[in-house]
Short mmCIF file of the C-alpha atoms (twelve columns), coordinates in Angstrom:
data_MODEL
# 
_entry.id   MODEL 
# 
loop_
_atom_site.group_PDB 
_atom_site.id 
_atom_site.type_symbol 
_atom_site.label_atom_id 
_atom_site.label_alt_id 
_atom_site.label_comp_id 
_atom_site.label_asym_id 
_atom_site.label_seq_id 
_atom_site.Cartn_x 
_atom_site.Cartn_y 
_atom_site.Cartn_z 
_atom_site.pdbx_PDB_model_num 
ATOM 1   C CA . MET A 1   10.606  14.153  -15.575 1 
ATOM 2   C CA . ARG A 2   8.655   10.985  -16.299 1 
ATOM 3   C CA . ALA A 3   5.973   10.803  -19.005 1 
ATOM 4   C CA . LYS A 4   3.158   10.626  -16.408 1 
ATOM 5   C CA . ASP A 5   4.544   13.671  -14.634 1 
ATOM 6   C CA . SER A 6   4.975   15.530  -17.916 1 
ATOM 7   C CA . ALA A 7   1.366   14.832  -18.832 1 
ATOM 8   C CA . LEU A 8   0.184   16.344  -15.555 1 
ATOM 9   C CA . VAL A 9   2.344   19.421  -16.084 1 
ATOM 10  C CA . ALA A 10  1.065   19.729  -19.650 1 
ATOM 11  C CA . GLU A 11  -2.531  19.594  -18.423 1 
ATOM 12  C CA . THR A 12  -2.062  22.219  -15.729 1 
ATOM 13  C CA . GLY A 13  0.915   24.215  -17.021 1 
ATOM 14  C CA . ASP A 14  2.310   24.181  -13.482 1 
ATOM 15  C CA . PRO A 15  5.070   21.765  -12.370 1 
ATOM 16  C CA . SER A 16  3.948   22.081  -8.737  1 
ATOM 17  C CA . MET A 17  0.484   20.833  -9.688  1 
ATOM 18  C CA . ASP A 18  1.787   17.389  -10.609 1 
ATOM 19  C CA . LYS A 19  3.222   16.990  -7.095  1 
ATOM 20  C CA . GLN A 20  -0.030  18.190  -5.583  1 
ATOM 21  C CA . ALA A 21  -2.057  15.839  -7.777  1 
ATOM 22  C CA . LEU A 22  0.235   12.915  -6.930  1 
ATOM 23  C CA . ALA A 23  0.013   13.731  -3.227  1 
ATOM 24  C CA . ARG A 24  -3.796  13.875  -3.379  1 
ATOM 25  C CA . GLN A 25  -3.953  10.614  -5.271  1 
ATOM 26  C CA . ALA A 26  -1.569  8.917   -2.827  1 
ATOM 27  C CA . LEU A 27  -3.676  10.153  0.079   1 
ATOM 28  C CA . LEU A 28  -6.826  8.754   -1.533  1 
ATOM 29  C CA . GLU A 29  -5.096  5.423   -2.176  1 
ATOM 30  C CA . HIS A 30  -3.928  5.327   1.450   1 
ATOM 31  C CA . GLU A 31  -7.479  5.953   2.659   1 
ATOM 32  C CA . LEU A 32  -8.888  3.315   0.348   1 
ATOM 33  C CA . LEU A 33  -6.204  0.852   1.400   1 
ATOM 34  C CA . GLU A 34  -7.149  1.373   5.059   1 
ATOM 35  C CA . HIS A 35  -10.800 0.630   4.263   1 
ATOM 36  C CA . LEU A 36  -9.804  -2.473  2.321   1 
ATOM 37  C CA . LYS A 37  -7.599  -3.692  5.190   1 
ATOM 38  C CA . GLN A 38  -10.509 -3.258  7.604   1 
ATOM 39  C CA . ALA A 39  -12.918 -5.030  5.253   1 
ATOM 40  C CA . LEU A 40  -10.469 -7.861  4.699   1 
ATOM 41  C CA . ARG A 41  -9.892  -8.328  8.417   1 
ATOM 42  C CA . ALA A 42  -13.640 -8.370  8.974   1 
ATOM 43  C CA . ALA A 43  -14.210 -10.968 6.242   1 
ATOM 44  C CA . MET A 44  -11.361 -13.147 7.514   1 
ATOM 45  C CA . SER A 45  -12.933 -13.133 10.978  1 
ATOM 46  C CA . TRP A 46  -16.299 -14.407 9.739   1 
ATOM 47  C CA . SER A 47  -17.398 -17.734 11.117  1 
ATOM 48  C CA . ILE A 48  -17.777 -20.352 8.400   1 
ATOM 49  C CA . ASP A 49  -20.610 -21.877 10.444  1 
ATOM 50  C CA . ILE A 50  -22.574 -18.641 10.067  1 
ATOM 51  C CA . VAL A 51  -21.732 -17.357 6.559   1 
ATOM 52  C CA . GLY A 52  -20.612 -20.559 4.890   1 
ATOM 53  C CA . LEU A 53  -17.272 -21.513 3.397   1 
ATOM 54  C CA . GLU A 54  -17.988 -20.293 -0.139  1 
ATOM 55  C CA . ARG A 55  -19.243 -16.851 0.921   1 
ATOM 56  C CA . LYS A 56  -16.258 -16.316 3.198   1 
ATOM 57  C CA . ARG A 57  -13.850 -17.545 0.521   1 
ATOM 58  C CA . SER A 58  -15.324 -15.371 -2.213  1 
ATOM 59  C CA . THR A 59  -15.416 -12.258 -0.021  1 
ATOM 60  C CA . VAL A 60  -11.881 -12.753 1.281   1 
ATOM 61  C CA . CYS A 61  -10.577 -13.406 -2.231  1 
ATOM 62  C CA . PHE A 62  -12.425 -10.470 -3.802  1 
ATOM 63  C CA . THR A 63  -11.258 -8.059  -1.100  1 
ATOM 64  C CA . ALA A 64  -7.684  -9.388  -1.098  1 
ATOM 65  C CA . ASP A 65  -7.521  -8.996  -4.876  1 
ATOM 66  C CA . SER A 66  -8.703  -5.399  -4.600  1 
ATOM 67  C CA . LEU A 67  -6.249  -4.707  -1.782  1 
ATOM 68  C CA . GLY A 68  -3.401  -6.087  -3.890  1 
ATOM 69  C CA . ARG A 69  -4.237  -3.833  -6.824  1 
ATOM 70  C CA . HIS A 70  -4.490  -0.729  -4.652  1 
ATOM 71  C CA . LEU A 71  -1.360  -1.574  -2.678  1 
ATOM 72  C CA . GLU A 72  0.570   -1.887  -5.937  1 
ATOM 73  C CA . ARG A 73  -0.876  1.405   -7.193  1 
ATOM 74  C CA . LEU A 74  0.090   3.162   -3.960  1 
ATOM 75  C CA . MET A 75  3.618   1.776   -4.036  1 
ATOM 76  C CA . GLU A 76  4.016   3.005   -7.613  1 
ATOM 77  C CA . LEU A 77  2.784   6.461   -6.646  1 
ATOM 78  C CA . GLU A 78  5.174   6.632   -3.707  1 
ATOM 79  C CA . GLU A 79  8.190   5.445   -5.680  1 
ATOM 80  C CA . ASP A 80  7.605   7.225   -8.986  1 
ATOM 81  C CA . GLY A 81  7.340   10.921  -8.325  1 
ATOM 82  C CA . GLY A 82  5.845   10.612  -4.883  1 
ATOM 83  C CA . TYR A 83  7.063   11.638  -1.486  1 
ATOM 84  C CA . MET A 84  10.157  9.407   -1.581  1 
ATOM 85  C CA . ARG A 85  11.802  11.516  -4.269  1 
ATOM 86  C CA . ASP A 86  10.893  14.745  -2.477  1 
ATOM 87  C CA . ILE A 87  12.366  13.549  0.799   1 
ATOM 88  C CA . LEU A 88  15.591  12.435  -0.898  1 
ATOM 89  C CA . GLU A 89  15.916  15.854  -2.513  1 
ATOM 90  C CA . ARG A 90  15.219  17.731  0.725   1 
ATOM 91  C CA . LYS A 91  16.954  15.469  3.224   1 
ATOM 92  C CA . PRO A 92  19.428  13.045  1.655   1 
ATOM 93  C CA . HIS A 93  20.447  11.767  5.097   1 
ATOM 94  C CA . LEU A 94  17.108  9.900   5.192   1 
ATOM 95  C CA . ALA A 95  18.099  7.759   2.200   1 
ATOM 96  C CA . GLU A 96  18.560  4.635   4.322   1 
ATOM 97  C CA . GLN A 97  15.023  4.881   5.690   1 
ATOM 98  C CA . ILE A 98  13.670  5.304   2.174   1 
ATOM 99  C CA . ALA A 99  15.687  2.313   1.013   1 
ATOM 100 C CA . THR A 100 14.139  0.261   3.820   1 
ATOM 101 C CA . LEU A 101 10.632  1.302   2.774   1 
ATOM 102 C CA . ARG A 102 11.395  0.484   -0.867  1 
ATOM 103 C CA . SER A 103 12.685  -2.877  0.300   1 
ATOM 104 C CA . ASP A 104 9.373   -3.410  2.093   1 
ATOM 105 C CA . HIS A 105 7.621   -2.712  -1.197  1 
ATOM 106 C CA . GLU A 106 9.603   -5.504  -2.842  1 
ATOM 107 C CA . VAL A 107 8.663   -7.869  -0.008  1 
ATOM 108 C CA . PHE A 108 4.998   -6.912  -0.487  1 
ATOM 109 C CA . ARG A 109 5.250   -7.532  -4.210  1 
ATOM 110 C CA . GLY A 110 6.737   -10.952 -3.505  1 
ATOM 111 C CA . GLU A 111 3.971   -11.795 -1.040  1 
ATOM 112 C CA . LEU A 112 1.328   -10.595 -3.492  1 
ATOM 113 C CA . ALA A 113 2.867   -12.777 -6.205  1 
ATOM 114 C CA . ILE A 114 2.345   -15.778 -3.924  1 
ATOM 115 C CA . ILE A 115 -1.103  -14.790 -2.650  1 
ATOM 116 C CA . SER A 116 -2.613  -13.569 -5.935  1 
ATOM 117 C CA . PRO A 117 -2.838  -16.948 -7.703  1 
ATOM 118 C CA . ARG A 118 -4.517  -18.415 -4.621  1 
ATOM 119 C CA . VAL A 119 -6.974  -15.502 -4.514  1 
ATOM 120 C CA . GLU A 120 -7.709  -15.574 -8.238  1 
ATOM 121 C CA . SER A 121 -8.169  -19.330 -8.439  1 
ATOM 122 C CA . PRO A 122 -11.766 -20.247 -9.301  1 
ATOM 123 C CA . LEU A 123 -11.294 -23.679 -7.783  1 
ATOM 124 C CA . GLU A 124 -13.068 -24.690 -4.621  1 
ATOM 125 C CA . VAL A 125 -10.982 -24.534 -1.470  1 
ATOM 126 C CA . ASP A 126 -11.499 -26.435 1.713   1 
ATOM 127 C CA . GLU A 127 -11.599 -24.929 5.172   1 
ATOM 128 C CA . GLY A 128 -7.926  -25.716 5.849   1 
ATOM 129 C CA . GLU A 129 -6.784  -24.031 2.640   1 
ATOM 130 C CA . LEU A 130 -8.910  -20.987 3.424   1 
ATOM 131 C CA . CYS A 131 -7.458  -20.772 6.942   1 
ATOM 132 C CA . SER A 132 -3.961  -20.992 5.455   1 
ATOM 133 C CA . LEU A 133 -4.753  -18.249 2.940   1 
ATOM 134 C CA . CYS A 134 -6.248  -16.043 5.657   1 
ATOM 135 C CA . ALA A 135 -3.136  -16.521 7.810   1 
ATOM 136 C CA . GLN A 136 -0.907  -15.546 4.896   1 
ATOM 137 C CA . ILE A 137 -3.035  -12.477 4.168   1 
ATOM 138 C CA . GLY A 138 -3.056  -11.594 7.871   1 
ATOM 139 C CA . ASP A 139 0.741   -11.704 7.923   1 
ATOM 140 C CA . LEU A 140 0.871   -9.387  4.907   1 
ATOM 141 C CA . LEU A 141 -1.562  -6.969  6.551   1 
ATOM 142 C CA . ALA A 142 0.581   -6.886  9.713   1 
ATOM 143 C CA . GLN A 143 3.671   -6.144  7.583   1 
ATOM 144 C CA . VAL A 144 1.823   -3.356  5.762   1 
ATOM 145 C CA . ASP A 145 0.692   -1.880  9.094   1 
ATOM 146 C CA . ARG A 146 4.290   -1.805  10.390  1 
ATOM 147 C CA . HIS A 147 5.440   -0.298  7.107   1 
ATOM 148 C CA . ASP A 148 2.741   2.383   7.288   1 
ATOM 149 C CA . ARG A 149 3.871   3.415   10.778  1 
ATOM 150 C CA . ARG A 150 7.486   3.723   9.606   1 
ATOM 151 C CA . GLU A 151 6.317   5.605   6.536   1 
ATOM 152 C CA . ILE A 152 4.382   8.097   8.658   1 
ATOM 153 C CA . ASP A 153 7.477   8.672   10.799  1 
ATOM 154 C CA . LEU A 154 9.584   9.237   7.686   1 
ATOM 155 C CA . PHE A 155 6.975   11.528  6.184   1 
ATOM 156 C CA . GLN A 156 6.952   13.649  9.334   1 
ATOM 157 C CA . ASP A 157 10.753  13.745  9.539   1 
ATOM 158 C CA . GLY A 158 11.249  14.325  5.841   1 
ATOM 159 C CA . LEU A 159 8.504   16.700  4.833   1 
ATOM 160 C CA . LEU A 160 6.915   18.226  7.899   1 
ATOM 161 C CA . SER A 161 9.850   18.965  10.197  1 
ATOM 162 C CA . GLU A 162 12.164  21.877  9.603   1 
ATOM 163 C CA . GLU A 163 15.894  21.702  10.084  1 
ATOM 164 C CA . GLY A 164 17.257  23.931  12.840  1 
ATOM 165 C CA . THR A 165 18.891  27.194  11.872  1 
ATOM 166 C CA . GLY A 166 21.552  27.019  14.582  1 
ATOM 167 C CA . ASP A 167 21.424  30.167  16.680  1 
# 
């Protein structure tokens, strides 16, 4: 048991509570991530002629930075004591699907490592650079959406469906 998990058990005295707490936290992070994706897509669609380059840039960068932090937090929750471990324990035959999702996480981390310096840069950007950044963020969002759909399928197969008893 990891130190974080042990701390939760120590607080509650119940090993099942840490899984419940992790599941609740992951659900909250998923919900927040969805809101951030929607906000980011909205900001990226703003017309520079209407809101101005600097306002669009600052909003896109602020929201993308927040999305990156929450995406990383969610990936950590899923990998370290989250549903992935439970599914492997219950249904080891789904290991390949879990490996694919973990691989996606590494791709996301790589993309975030490229995007983050551009988002955090206090320097002025021109319209072309902002369009390039928005395209890169849009690609990441599309990848995360595909990942989320596969994750939902795995979650349903791994935790919600029962194996047949074979009459």
